[in-house]
PDB file of C-alpha atoms and ligand atoms in Angstrom:
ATOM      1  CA  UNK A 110     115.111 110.646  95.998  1.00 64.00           C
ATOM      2  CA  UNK A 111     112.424 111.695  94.122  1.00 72.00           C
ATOM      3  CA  UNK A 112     112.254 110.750  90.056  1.00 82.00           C
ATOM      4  CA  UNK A 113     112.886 113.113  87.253  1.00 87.00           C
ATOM      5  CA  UNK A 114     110.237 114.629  86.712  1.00 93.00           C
ATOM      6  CA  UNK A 115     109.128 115.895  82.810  1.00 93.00           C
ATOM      7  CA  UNK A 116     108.895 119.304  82.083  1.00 95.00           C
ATOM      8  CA  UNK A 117     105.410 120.862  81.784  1.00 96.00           C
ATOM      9  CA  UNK A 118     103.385 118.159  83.390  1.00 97.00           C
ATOM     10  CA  UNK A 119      99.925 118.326  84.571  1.00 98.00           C
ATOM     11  CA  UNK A 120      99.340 116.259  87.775  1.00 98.00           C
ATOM     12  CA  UNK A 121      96.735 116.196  90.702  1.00 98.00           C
ATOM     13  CA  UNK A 122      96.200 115.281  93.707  1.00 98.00           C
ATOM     14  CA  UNK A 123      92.252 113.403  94.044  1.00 98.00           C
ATOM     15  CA  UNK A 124      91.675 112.936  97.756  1.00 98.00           C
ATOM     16  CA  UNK A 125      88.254 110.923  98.628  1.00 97.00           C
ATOM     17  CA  UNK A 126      86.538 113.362 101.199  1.00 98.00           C
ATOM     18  CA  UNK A 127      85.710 110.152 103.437  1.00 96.00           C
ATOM     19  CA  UNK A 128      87.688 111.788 106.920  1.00 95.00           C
ATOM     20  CA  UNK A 129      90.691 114.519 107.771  1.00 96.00           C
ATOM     21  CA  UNK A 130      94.100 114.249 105.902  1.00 96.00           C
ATOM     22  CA  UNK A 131      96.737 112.471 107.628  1.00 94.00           C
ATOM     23  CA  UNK A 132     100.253 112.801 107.106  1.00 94.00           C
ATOM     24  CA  UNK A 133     100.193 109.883 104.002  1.00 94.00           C
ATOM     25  CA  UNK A 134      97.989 112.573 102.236  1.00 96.00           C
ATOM     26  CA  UNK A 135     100.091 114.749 102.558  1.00 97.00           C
ATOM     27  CA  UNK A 136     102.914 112.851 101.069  1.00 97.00           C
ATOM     28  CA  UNK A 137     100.801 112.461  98.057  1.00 98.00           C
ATOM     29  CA  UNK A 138      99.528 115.876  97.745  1.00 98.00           C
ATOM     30  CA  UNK A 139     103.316 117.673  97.625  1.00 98.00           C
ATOM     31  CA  UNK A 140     104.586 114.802  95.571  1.00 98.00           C
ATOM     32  CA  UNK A 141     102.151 115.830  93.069  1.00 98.00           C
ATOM     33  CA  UNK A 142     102.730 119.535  93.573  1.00 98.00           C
ATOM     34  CA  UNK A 143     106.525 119.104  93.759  1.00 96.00           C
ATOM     35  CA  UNK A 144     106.438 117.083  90.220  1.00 97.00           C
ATOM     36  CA  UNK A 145     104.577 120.072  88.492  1.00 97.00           C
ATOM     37  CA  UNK A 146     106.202 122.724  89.935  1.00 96.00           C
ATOM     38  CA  UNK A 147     110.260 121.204  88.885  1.00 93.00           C
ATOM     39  CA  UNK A 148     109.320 121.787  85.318  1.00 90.00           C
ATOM     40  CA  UNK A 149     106.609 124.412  85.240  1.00 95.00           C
ATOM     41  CA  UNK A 150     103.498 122.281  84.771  1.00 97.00           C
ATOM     42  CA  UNK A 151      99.911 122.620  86.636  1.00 97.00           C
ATOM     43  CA  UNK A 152      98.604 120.923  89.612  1.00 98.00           C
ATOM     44  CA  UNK A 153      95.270 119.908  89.524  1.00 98.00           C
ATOM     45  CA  UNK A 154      93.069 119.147  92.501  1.00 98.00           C
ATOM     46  CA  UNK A 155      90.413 116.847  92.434  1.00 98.00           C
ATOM     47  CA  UNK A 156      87.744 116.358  94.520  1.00 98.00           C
ATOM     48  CA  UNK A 157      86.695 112.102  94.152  1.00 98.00           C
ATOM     49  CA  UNK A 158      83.583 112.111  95.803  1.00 98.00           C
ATOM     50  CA  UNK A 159      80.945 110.018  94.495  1.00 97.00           C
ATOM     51  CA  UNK A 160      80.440 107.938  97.626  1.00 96.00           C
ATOM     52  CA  UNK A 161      77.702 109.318  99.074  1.00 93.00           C
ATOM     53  CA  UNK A 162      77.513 106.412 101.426  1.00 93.00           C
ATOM     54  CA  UNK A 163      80.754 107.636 102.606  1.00 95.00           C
ATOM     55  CA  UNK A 164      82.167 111.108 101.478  1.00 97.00           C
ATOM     56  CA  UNK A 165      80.473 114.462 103.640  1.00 97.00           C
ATOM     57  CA  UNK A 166      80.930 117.912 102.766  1.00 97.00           C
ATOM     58  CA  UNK A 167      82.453 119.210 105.400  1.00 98.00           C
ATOM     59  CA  UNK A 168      85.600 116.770 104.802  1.00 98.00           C
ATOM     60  CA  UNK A 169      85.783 118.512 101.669  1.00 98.00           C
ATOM     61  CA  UNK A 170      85.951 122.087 103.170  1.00 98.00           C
ATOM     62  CA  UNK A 171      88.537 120.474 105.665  1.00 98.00           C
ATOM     63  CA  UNK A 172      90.529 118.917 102.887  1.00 98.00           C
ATOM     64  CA  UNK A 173      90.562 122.762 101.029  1.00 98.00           C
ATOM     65  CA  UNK A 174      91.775 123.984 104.492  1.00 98.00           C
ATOM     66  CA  UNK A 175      94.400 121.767 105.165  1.00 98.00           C
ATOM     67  CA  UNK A 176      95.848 122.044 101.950  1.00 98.00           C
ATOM     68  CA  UNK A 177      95.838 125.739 101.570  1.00 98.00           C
ATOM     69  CA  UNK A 178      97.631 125.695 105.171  1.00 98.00           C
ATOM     70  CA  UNK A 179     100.043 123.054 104.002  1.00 98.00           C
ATOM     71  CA  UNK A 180     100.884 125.873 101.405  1.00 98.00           C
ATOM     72  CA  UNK A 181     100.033 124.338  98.307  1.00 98.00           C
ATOM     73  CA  UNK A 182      97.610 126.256  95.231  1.00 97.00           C
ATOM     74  CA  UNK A 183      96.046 124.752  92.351  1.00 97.00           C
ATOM     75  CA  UNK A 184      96.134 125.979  89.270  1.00 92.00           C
ATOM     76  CA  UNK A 185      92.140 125.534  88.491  1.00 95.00           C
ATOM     77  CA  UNK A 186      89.248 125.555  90.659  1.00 97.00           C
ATOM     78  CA  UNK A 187      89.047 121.723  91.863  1.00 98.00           C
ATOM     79  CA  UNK A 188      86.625 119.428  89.608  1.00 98.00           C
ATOM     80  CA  UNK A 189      84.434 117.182  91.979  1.00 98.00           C
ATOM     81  CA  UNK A 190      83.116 114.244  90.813  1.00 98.00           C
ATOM     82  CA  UNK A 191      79.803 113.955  92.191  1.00 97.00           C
ATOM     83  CA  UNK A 192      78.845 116.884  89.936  1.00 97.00           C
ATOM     84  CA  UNK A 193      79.801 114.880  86.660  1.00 98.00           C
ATOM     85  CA  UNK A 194      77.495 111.838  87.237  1.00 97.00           C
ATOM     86  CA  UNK A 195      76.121 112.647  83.501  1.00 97.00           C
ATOM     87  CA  UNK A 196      79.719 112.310  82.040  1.00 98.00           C
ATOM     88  CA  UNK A 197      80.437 109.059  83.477  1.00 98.00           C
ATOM     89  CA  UNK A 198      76.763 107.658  82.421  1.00 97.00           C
ATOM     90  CA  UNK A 199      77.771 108.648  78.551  1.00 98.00           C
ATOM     91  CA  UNK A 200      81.215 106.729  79.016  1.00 98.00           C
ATOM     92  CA  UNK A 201      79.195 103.631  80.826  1.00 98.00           C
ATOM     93  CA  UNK A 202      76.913 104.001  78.104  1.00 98.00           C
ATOM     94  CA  UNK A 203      78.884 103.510  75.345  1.00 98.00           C
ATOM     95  CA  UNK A 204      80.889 100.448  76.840  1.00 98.00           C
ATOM     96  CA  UNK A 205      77.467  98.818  77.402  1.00 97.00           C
ATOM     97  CA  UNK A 206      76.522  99.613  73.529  1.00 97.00           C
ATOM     98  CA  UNK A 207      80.051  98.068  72.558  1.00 98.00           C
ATOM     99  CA  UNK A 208      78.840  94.831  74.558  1.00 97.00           C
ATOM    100  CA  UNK A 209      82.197  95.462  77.254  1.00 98.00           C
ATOM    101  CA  UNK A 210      79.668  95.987  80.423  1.00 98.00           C
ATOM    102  CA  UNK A 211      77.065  93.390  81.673  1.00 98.00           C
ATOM    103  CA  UNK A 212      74.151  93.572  84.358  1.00 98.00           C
ATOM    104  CA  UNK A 213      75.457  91.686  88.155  1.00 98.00           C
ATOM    105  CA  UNK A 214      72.918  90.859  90.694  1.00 98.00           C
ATOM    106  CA  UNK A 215      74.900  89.073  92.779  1.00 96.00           C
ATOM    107  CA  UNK A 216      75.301  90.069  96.587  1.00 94.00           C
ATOM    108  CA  UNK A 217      78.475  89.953  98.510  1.00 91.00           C
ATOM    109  CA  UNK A 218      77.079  86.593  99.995  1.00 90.00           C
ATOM    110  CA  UNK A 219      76.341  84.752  96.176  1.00 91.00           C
ATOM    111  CA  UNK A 220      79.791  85.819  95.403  1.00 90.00           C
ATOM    112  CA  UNK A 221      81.473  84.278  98.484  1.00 87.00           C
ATOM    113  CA  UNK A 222      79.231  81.264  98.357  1.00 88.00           C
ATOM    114  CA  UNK A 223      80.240  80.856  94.349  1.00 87.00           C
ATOM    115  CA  UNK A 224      83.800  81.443  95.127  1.00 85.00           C
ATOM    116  CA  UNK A 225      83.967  78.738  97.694  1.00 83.00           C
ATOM    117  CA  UNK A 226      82.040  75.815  95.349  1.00 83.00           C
ATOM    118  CA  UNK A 227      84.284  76.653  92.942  1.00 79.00           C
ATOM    119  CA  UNK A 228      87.567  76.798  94.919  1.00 76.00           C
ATOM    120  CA  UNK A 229      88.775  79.940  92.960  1.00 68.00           C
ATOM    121  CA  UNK A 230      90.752  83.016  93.857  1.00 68.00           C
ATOM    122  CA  UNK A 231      89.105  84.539  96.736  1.00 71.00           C
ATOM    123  CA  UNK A 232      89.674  87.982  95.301  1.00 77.00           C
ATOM    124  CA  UNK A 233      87.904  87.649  91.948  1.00 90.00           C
ATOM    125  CA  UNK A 234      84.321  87.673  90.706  1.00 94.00           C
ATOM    126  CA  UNK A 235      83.662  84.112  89.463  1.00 92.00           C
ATOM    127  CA  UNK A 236      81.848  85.763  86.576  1.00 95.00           C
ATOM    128  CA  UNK A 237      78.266  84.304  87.869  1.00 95.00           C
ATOM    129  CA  UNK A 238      76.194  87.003  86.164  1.00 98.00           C
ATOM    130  CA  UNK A 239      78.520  87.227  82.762  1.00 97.00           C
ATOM    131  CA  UNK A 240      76.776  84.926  80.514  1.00 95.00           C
ATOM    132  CA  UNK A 241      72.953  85.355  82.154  1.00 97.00           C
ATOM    133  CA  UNK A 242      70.998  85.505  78.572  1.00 97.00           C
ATOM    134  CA  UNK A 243      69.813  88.932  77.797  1.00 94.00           C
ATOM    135  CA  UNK A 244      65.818  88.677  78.306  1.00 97.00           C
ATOM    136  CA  UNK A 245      66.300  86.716  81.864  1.00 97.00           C
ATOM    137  CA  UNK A 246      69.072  90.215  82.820  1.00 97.00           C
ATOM    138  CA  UNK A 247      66.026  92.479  81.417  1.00 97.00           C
ATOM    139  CA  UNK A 248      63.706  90.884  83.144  1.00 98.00           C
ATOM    140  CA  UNK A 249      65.652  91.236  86.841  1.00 98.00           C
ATOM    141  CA  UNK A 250      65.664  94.376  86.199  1.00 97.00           C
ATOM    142  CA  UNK A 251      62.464  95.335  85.571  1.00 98.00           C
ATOM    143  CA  UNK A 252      61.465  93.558  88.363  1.00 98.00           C
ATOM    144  CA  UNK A 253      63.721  96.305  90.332  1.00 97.00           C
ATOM    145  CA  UNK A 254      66.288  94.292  91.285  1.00 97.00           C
ATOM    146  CA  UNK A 255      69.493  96.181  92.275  1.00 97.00           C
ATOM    147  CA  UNK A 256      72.694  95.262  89.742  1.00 97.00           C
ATOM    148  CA  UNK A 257      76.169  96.820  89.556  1.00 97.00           C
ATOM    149  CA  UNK A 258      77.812  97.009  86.200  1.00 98.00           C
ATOM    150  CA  UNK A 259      81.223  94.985  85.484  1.00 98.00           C
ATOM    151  CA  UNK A 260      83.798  95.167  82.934  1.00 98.00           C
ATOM    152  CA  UNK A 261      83.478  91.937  80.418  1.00 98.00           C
ATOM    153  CA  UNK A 262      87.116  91.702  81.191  1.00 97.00           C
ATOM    154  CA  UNK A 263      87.930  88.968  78.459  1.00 96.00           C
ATOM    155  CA  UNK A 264      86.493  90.898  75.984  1.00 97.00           C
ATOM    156  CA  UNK A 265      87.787  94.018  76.646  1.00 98.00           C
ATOM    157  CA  UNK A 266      91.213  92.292  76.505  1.00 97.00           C
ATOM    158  CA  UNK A 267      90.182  90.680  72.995  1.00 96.00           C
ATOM    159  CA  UNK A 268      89.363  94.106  71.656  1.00 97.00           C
ATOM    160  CA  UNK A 269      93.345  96.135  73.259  1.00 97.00           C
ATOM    161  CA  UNK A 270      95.656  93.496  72.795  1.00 91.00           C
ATOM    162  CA  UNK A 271      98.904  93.867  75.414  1.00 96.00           C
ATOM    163  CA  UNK A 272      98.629  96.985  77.302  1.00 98.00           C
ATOM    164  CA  UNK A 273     102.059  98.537  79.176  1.00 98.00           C
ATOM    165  CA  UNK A 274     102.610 101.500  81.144  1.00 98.00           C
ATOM    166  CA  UNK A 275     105.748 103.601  82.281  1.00 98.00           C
ATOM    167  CA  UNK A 276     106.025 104.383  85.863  1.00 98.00           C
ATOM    168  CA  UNK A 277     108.710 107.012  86.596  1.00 97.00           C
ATOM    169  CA  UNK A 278     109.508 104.580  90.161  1.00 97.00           C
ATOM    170  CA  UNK A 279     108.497 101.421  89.538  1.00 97.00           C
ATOM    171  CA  UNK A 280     110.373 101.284  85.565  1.00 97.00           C
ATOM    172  CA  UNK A 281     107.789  99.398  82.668  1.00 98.00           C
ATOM    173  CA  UNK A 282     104.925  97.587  83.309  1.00 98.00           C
ATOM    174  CA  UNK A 283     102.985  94.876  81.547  1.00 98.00           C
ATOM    175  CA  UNK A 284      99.335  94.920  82.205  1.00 98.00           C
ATOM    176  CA  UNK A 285      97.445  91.985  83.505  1.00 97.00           C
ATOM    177  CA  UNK A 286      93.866  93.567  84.473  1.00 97.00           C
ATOM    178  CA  UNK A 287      92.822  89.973  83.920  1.00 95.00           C
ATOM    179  CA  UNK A 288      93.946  88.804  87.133  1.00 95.00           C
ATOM    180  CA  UNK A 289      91.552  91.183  88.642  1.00 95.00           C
ATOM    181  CA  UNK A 290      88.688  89.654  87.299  1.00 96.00           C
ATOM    182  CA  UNK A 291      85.479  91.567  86.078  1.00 97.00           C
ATOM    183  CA  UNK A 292      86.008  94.634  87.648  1.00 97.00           C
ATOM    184  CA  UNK A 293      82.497  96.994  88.830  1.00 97.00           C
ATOM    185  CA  UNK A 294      82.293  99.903  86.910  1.00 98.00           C
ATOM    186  CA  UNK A 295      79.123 100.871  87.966  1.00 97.00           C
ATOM    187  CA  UNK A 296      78.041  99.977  91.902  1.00 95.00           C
ATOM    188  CA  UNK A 297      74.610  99.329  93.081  1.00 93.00           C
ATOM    189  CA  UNK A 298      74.432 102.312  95.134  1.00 91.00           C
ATOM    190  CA  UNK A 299      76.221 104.536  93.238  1.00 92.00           C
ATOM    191  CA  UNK A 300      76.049 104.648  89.524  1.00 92.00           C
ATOM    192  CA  UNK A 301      79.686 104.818  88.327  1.00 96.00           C
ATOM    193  CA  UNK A 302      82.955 103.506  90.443  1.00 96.00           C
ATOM    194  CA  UNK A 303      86.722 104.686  91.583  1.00 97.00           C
ATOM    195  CA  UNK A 304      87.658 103.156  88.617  1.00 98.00           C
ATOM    196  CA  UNK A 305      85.735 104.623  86.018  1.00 98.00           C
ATOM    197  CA  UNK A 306      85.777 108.193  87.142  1.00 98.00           C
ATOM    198  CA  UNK A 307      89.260 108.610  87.972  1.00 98.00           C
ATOM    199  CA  UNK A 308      90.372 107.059  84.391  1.00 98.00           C
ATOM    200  CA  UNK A 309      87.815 109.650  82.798  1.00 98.00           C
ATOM    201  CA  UNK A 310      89.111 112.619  84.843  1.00 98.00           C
ATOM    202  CA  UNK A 311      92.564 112.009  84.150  1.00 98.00           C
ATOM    203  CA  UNK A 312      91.973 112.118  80.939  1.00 98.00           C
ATOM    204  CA  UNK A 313      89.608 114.348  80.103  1.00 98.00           C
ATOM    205  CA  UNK A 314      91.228 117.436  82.641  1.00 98.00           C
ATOM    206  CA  UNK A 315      94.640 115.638  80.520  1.00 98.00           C
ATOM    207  CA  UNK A 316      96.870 114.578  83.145  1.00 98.00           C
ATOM    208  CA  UNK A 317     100.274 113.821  81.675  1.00 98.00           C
ATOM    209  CA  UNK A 318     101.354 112.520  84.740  1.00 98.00           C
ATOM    210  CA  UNK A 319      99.458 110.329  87.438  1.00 98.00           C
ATOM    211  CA  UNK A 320     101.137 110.191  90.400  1.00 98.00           C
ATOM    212  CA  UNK A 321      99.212 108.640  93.935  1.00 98.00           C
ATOM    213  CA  UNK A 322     100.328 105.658  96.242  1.00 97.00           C
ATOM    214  CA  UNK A 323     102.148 102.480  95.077  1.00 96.00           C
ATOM    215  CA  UNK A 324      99.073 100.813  96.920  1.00 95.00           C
ATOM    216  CA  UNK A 325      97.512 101.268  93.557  1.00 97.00           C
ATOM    217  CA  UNK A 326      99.923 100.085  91.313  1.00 97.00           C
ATOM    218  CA  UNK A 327      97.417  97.153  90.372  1.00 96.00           C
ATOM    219  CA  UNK A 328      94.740  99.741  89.443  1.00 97.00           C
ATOM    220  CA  UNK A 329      96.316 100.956  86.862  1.00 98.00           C
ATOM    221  CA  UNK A 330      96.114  98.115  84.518  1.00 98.00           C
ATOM    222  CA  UNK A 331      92.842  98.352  84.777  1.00 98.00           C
ATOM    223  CA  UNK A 332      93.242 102.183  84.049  1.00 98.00           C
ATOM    224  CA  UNK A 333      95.354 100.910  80.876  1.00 98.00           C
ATOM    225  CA  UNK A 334      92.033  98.768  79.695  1.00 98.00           C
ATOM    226  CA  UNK A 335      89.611 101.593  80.103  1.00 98.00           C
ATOM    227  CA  UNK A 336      92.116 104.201  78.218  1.00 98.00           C
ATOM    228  CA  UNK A 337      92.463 101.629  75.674  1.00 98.00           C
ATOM    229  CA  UNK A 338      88.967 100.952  75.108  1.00 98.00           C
ATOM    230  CA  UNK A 339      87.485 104.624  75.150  1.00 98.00           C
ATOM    231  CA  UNK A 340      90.955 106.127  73.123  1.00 98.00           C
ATOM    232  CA  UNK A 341      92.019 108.612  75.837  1.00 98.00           C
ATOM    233  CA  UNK A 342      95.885 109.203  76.295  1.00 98.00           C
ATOM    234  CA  UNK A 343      98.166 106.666  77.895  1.00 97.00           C
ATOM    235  CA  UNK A 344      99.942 109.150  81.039  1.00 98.00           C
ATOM    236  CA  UNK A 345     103.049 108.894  82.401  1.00 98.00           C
ATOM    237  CA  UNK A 346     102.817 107.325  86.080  1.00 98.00           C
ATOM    238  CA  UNK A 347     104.621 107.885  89.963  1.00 98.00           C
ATOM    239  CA  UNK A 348     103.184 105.801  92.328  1.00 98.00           C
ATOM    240  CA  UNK A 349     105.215 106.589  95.494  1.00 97.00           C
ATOM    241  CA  UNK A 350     106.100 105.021  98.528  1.00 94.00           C
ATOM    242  CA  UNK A 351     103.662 105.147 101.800  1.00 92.00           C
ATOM    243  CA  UNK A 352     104.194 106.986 104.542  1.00 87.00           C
ATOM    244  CA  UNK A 353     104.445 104.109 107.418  1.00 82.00           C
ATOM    245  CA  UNK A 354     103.843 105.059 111.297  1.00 77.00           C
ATOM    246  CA  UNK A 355     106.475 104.140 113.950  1.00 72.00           C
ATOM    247  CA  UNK A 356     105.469 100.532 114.086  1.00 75.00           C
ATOM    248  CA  UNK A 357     105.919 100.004 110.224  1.00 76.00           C
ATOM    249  CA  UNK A 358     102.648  99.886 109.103  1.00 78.00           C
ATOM    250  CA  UNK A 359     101.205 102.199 106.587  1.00 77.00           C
ATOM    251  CA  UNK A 360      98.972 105.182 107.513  1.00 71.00           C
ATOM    252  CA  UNK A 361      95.068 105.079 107.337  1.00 70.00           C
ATOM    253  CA  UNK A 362      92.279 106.965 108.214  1.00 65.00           C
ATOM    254  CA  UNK A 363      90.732 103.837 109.665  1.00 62.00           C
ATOM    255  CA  UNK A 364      93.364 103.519 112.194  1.00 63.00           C
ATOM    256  CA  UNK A 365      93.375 106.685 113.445  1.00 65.00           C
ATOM    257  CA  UNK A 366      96.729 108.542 111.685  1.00 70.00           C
ATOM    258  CA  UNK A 367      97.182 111.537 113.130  1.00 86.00           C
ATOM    259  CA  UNK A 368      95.164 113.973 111.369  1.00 94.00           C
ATOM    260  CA  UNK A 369      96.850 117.466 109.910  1.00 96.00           C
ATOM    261  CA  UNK A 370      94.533 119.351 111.490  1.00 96.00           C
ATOM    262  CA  UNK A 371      95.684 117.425 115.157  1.00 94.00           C
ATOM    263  CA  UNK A 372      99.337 118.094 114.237  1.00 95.00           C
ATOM    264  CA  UNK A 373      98.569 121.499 113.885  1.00 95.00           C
ATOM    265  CA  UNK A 374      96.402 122.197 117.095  1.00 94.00           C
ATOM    266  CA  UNK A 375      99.765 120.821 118.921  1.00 94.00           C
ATOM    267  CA  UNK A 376     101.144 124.069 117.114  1.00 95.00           C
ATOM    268  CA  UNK A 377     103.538 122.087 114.400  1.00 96.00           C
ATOM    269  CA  UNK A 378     103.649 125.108 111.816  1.00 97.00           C
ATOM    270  CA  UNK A 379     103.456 123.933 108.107  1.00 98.00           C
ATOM    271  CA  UNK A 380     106.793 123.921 107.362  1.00 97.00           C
ATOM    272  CA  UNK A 381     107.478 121.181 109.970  1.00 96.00           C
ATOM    273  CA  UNK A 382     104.453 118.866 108.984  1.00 96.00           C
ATOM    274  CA  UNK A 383     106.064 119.223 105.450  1.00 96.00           C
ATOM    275  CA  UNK A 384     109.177 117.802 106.420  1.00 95.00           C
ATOM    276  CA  UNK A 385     107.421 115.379 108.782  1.00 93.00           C
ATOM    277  CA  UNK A 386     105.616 114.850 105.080  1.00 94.00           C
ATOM    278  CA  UNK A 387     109.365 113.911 103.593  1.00 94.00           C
ATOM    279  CA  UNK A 388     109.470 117.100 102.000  1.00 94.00           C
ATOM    280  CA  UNK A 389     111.610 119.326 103.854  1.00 88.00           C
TER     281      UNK A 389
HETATM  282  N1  LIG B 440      90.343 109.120  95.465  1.00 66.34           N
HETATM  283  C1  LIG B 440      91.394 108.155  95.392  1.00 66.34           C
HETATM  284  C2  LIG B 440      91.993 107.956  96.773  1.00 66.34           C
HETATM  285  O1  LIG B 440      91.846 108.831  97.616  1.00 66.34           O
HETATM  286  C3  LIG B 440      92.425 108.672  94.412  1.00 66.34           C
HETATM  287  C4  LIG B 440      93.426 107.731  94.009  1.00 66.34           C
HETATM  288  C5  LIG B 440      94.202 108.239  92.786  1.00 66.34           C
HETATM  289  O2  LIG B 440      94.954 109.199  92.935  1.00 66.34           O
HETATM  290  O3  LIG B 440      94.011 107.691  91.724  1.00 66.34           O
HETATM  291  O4  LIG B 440      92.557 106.925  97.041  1.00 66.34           O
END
């Protein structure tokens, strides 16, 4: 059963153009529909492609396809990200100014190596890079090394005080973007990060309500921190089941879930990839 939705809600749906839309993207894209459409809202389409490493254009004009086939419309031409690198510099920017964002020149390796002398969670930066004094960070730098730019986590914290969000599923949550360590707002080959954009997007198209894949429940506290910090809105939040495959396990592009576009070259007509889709 599907929440109750508010009336007059903006939501999207931000698919990362990194392969074909399976059935789990599906899910996620009439969820979002569905919860505009109840109580006369807009749906918003988002294209999150500043991976370059990763994203190609014609998964975009696939994704536009598939979607329009699927039967859903937007209600705005669809933003993409990797035209609004100058936005997310401005918001980087001012974090760095504020003394939230610090220079990291580690490389996957010094960060598994540090991890392991210091027996600490596997999953979080030991911090390595936080307290390197200013003129040694300057001076890496000009000597070209490559750095990524994390979120002085602490601080940040120091500055928000307890941070809480309501998910319309999932009931109130408390915040603990701590246990995720310094986070990387900016990466070393590509200037800004999931995090950072989609926070910024969210708010600044003013998405009442975010709705995407309880995979990314612990995201959001980190969302919470960066909305905090930079004074944009605190939205409502979905995050909805997965879509699992026979055997259980949830769908992903990496293990080959059927593609829409391979369910519909069998000849399933959109109505029946819908349902398939849970949304009959
Ligand atoms: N681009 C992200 C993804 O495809 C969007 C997640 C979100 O909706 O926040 O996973």
């Amino acid at each position: 059963m599907p929440p109750a939705f508010p009336p007059g809600c903006t939501t999207r749906f931000a698919p990362s153009p990194t392969g074909y839309l399976h059935l789990g993207h599906a899910h996620s894209a009439l969820f979002a529909a569905q919860a505009a459409k109840q109580g006369g809202g807009r749906f918003l389409l988002r294209i999150e492609d500043i991976d370059a490493t990763r994203c190609r254009p014609e998964f975009t004009t696939a994704l536009l396809e598939d979607l329009a086939w699927l039967g859903l419309a937007w209600t705005e031409p669809p933003r993409v990200q990797s035209t609004r690198m100058p936005q997310y510099r401005a918001t980087l920017e001012t974090l760095r100014r504020r003394g939230l964002l610090y220079p990291c020149f580690c490389t996957r390796g010094d960060i598994a190596a540090a991890i392991a002398a210091a027996h600490g969670p596997a999953a979080i930066y030991p911090g390595t890079c936080r307290d390197l004094p200013a003129a040694e960070a300057a001076a890496r730098i000009a000597a070209g090394r490559p750095y990524a730019l994390r979120l002085n986590t602490a601080r940040a914290r120091a500055e928000t005080g307890p941070l809480a969000f309501t998910d319309l599923i999932h009931g109130p949550r408390r915040c603990t973007p701590e246990a995720q360590g310094d986070v990387v707002l900016a990466r070393k080959d590509i200037p800004a990060s999931y995090h950072l954009c989609v926070t910024q997007d969210d708010a600044e198209q003013e998405v009442t309500l975010v709705t995407r894949g309880e995979d990314l429940l612990e995201a959001t506290d980190i969302h919470r921190l960066l909305q905090a910090l930079m004074g944009w809105p605190a939205p409502l939040y979905a995050h909805h089941g997965l879509i699992k495959d026979a055997q259980g396990k949830r769908l992903a592009k990496r293990d080959q879930a059927p593609t829409l576009r391979a369910m519909r070259a069998v000849g399933m007509s959109p109505a029946e990839v819908r349902a398939a889709a849970g949304f009959p």
